[in-house]
JSON list of C-alpha atoms in Angstrom, two decimals:
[
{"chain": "A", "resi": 915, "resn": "UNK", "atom": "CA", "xyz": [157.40, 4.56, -46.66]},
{"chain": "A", "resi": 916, "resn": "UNK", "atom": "CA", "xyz": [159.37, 6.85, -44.60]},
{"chain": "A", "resi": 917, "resn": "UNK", "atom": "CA", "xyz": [158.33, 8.40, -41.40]},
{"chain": "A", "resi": 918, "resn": "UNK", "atom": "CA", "xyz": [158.60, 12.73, -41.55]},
{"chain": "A", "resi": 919, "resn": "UNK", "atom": "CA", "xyz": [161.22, 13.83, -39.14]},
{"chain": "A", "resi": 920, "resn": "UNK", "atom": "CA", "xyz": [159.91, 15.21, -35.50]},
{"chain": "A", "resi": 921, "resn": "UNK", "atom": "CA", "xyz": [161.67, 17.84, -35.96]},
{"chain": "A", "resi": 922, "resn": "UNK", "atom": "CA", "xyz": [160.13, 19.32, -39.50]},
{"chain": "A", "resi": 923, "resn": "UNK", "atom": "CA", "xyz": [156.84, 19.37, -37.08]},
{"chain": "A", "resi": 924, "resn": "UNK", "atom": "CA", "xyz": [158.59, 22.18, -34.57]},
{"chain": "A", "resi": 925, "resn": "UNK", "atom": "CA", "xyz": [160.52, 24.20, -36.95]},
{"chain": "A", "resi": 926, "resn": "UNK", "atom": "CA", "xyz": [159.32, 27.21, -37.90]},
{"chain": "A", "resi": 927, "resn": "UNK", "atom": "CA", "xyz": [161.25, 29.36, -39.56]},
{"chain": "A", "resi": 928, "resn": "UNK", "atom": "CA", "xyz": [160.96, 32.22, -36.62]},
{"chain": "A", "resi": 929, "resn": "UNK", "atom": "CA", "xyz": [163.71, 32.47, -33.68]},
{"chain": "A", "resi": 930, "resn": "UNK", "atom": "CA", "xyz": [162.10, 32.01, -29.72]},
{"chain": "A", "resi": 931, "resn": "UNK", "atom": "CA", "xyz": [161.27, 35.03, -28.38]},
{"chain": "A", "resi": 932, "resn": "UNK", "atom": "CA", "xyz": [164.11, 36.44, -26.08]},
{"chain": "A", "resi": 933, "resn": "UNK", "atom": "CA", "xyz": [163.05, 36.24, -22.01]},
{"chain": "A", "resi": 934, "resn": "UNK", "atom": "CA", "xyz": [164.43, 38.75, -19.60]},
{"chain": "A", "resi": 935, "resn": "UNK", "atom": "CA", "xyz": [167.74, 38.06, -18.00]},
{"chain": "A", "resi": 936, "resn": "UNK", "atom": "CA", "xyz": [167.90, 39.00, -14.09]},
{"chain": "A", "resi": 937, "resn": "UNK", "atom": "CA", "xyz": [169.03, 42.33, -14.42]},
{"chain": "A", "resi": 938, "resn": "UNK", "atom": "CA", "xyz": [165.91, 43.38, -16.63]},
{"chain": "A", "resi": 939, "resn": "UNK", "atom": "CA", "xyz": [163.71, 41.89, -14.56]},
{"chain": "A", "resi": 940, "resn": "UNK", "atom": "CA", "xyz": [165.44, 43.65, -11.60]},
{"chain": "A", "resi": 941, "resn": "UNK", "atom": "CA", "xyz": [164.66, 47.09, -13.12]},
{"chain": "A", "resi": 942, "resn": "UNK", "atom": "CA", "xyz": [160.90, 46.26, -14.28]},
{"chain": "A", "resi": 943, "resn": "UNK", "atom": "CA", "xyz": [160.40, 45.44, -10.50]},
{"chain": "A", "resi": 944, "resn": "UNK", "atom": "CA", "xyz": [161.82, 48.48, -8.86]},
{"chain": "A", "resi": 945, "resn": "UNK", "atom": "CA", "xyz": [160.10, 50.38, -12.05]},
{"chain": "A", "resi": 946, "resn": "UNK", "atom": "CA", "xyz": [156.66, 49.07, -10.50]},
{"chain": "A", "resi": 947, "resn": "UNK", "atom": "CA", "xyz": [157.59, 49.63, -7.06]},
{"chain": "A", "resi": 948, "resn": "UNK", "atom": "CA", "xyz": [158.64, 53.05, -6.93]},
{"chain": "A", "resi": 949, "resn": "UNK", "atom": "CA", "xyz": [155.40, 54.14, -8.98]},
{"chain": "A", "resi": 950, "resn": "UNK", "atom": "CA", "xyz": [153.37, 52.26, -6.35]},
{"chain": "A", "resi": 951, "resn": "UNK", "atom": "CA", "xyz": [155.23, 53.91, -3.62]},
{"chain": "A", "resi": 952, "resn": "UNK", "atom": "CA", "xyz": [154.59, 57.37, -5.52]},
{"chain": "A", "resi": 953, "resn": "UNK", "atom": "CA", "xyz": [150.78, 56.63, -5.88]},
{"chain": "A", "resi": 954, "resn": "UNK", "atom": "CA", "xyz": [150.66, 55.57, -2.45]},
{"chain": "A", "resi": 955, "resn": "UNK", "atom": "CA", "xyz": [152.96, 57.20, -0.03]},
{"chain": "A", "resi": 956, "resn": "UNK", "atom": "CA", "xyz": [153.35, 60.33, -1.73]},
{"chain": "A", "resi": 957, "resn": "UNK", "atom": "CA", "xyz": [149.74, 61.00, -2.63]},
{"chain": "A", "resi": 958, "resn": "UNK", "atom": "CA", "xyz": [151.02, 61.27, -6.47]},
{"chain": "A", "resi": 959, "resn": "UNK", "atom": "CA", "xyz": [147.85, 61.02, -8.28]},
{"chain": "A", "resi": 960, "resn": "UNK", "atom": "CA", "xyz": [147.82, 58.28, -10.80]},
{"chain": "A", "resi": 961, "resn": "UNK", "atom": "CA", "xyz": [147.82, 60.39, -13.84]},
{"chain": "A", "resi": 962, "resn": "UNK", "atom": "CA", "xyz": [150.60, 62.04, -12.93]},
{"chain": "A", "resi": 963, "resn": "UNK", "atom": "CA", "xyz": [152.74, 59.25, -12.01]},
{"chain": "A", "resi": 964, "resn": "UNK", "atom": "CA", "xyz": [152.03, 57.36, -15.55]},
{"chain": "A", "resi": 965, "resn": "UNK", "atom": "CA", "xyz": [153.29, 60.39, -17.08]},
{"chain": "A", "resi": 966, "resn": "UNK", "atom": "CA", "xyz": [156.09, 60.77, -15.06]},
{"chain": "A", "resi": 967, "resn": "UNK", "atom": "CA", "xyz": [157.30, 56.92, -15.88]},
{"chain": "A", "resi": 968, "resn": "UNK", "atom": "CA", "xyz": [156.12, 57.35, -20.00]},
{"chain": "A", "resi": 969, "resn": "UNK", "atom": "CA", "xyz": [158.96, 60.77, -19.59]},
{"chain": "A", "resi": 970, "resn": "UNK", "atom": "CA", "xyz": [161.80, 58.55, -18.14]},
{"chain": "A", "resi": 971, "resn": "UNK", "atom": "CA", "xyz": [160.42, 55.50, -20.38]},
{"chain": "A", "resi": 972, "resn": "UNK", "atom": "CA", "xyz": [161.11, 57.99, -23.40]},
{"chain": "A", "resi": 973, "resn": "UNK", "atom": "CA", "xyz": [164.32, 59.80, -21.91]},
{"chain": "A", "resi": 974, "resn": "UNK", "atom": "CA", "xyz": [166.18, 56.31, -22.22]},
{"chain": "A", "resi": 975, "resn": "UNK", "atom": "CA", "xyz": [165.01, 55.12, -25.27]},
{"chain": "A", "resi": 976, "resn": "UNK", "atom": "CA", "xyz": [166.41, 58.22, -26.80]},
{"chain": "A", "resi": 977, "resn": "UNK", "atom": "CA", "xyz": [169.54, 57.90, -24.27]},
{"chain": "A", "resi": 978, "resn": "UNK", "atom": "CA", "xyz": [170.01, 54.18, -25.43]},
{"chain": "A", "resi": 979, "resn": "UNK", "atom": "CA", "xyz": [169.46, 55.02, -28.67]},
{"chain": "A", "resi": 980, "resn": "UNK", "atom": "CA", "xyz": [172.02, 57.56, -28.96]},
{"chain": "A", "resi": 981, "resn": "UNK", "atom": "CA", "xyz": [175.02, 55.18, -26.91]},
{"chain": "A", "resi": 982, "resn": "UNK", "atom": "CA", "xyz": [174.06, 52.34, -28.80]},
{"chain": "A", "resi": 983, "resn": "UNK", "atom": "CA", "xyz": [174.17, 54.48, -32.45]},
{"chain": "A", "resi": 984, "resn": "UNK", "atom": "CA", "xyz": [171.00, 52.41, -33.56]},
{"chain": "A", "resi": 985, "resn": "UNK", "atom": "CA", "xyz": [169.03, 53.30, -36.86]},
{"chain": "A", "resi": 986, "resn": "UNK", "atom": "CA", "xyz": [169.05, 56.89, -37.43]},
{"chain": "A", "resi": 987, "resn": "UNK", "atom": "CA", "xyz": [165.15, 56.18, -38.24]},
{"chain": "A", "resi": 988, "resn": "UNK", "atom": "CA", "xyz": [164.46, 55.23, -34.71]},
{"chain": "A", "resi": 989, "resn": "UNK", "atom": "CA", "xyz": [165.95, 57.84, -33.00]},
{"chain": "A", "resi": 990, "resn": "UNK", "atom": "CA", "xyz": [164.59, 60.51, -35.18]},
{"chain": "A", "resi": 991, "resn": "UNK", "atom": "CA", "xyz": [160.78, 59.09, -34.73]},
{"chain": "A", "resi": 992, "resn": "UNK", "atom": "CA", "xyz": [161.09, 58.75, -30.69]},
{"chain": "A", "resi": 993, "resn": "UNK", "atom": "CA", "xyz": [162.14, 62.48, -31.32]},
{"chain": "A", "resi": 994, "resn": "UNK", "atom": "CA", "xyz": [159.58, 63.28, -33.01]},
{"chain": "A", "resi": 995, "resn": "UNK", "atom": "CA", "xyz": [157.17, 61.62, -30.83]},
{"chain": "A", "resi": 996, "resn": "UNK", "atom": "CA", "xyz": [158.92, 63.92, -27.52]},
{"chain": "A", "resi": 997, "resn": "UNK", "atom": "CA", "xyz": [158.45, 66.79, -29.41]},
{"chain": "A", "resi": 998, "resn": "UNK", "atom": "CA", "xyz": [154.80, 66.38, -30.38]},
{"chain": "A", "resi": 999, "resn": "UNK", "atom": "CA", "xyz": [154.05, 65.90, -26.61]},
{"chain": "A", "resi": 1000, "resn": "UNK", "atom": "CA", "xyz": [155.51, 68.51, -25.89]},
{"chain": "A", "resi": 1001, "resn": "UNK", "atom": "CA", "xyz": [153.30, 71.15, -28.46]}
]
């Protein structure tokens, strides 16, 4: 009798999920920060300042999207999606 191979028990067909590098991480952190410092020091109410970071969020997908030439599908739904906020 032969014993299955360990590793037939981890595969699974599906790559690892990709963790941030230091630079991403670096820019999720001042993200967070500077909306905290607009809720708190600048008396930004809370509402505002989520819309303010989903604009910017938006502006560089669209931004990266464009440099990076991805699918033309992509683009043209985050498009969309500004320009139904915007009605």
């Amino acid at each position: 009798m032969s014993k299955p191979s360990a590793i037939s028990c981890v595969e699974t067909g599906s790559p690892a999920p990709r963790r941030l590098g230091g630079a991403e991480a670096v820019v999720v952190i001042v993200i967070v920060a500077m909306a905290a410092v607009l809720v708190t020091v600048a008396c930004l109410p809370l509402i505002a300042t989520l819309e303010l970071l989903a604009g910017a969020g938006l502006v560089a997908v669209l931004l990266v999207g464009m440099l990076t030439a991805g699918p033309l599908r992509g683009v043209r739904g985050a498009l969309r999606a500004l320009l139904w906020q915007t009605v």
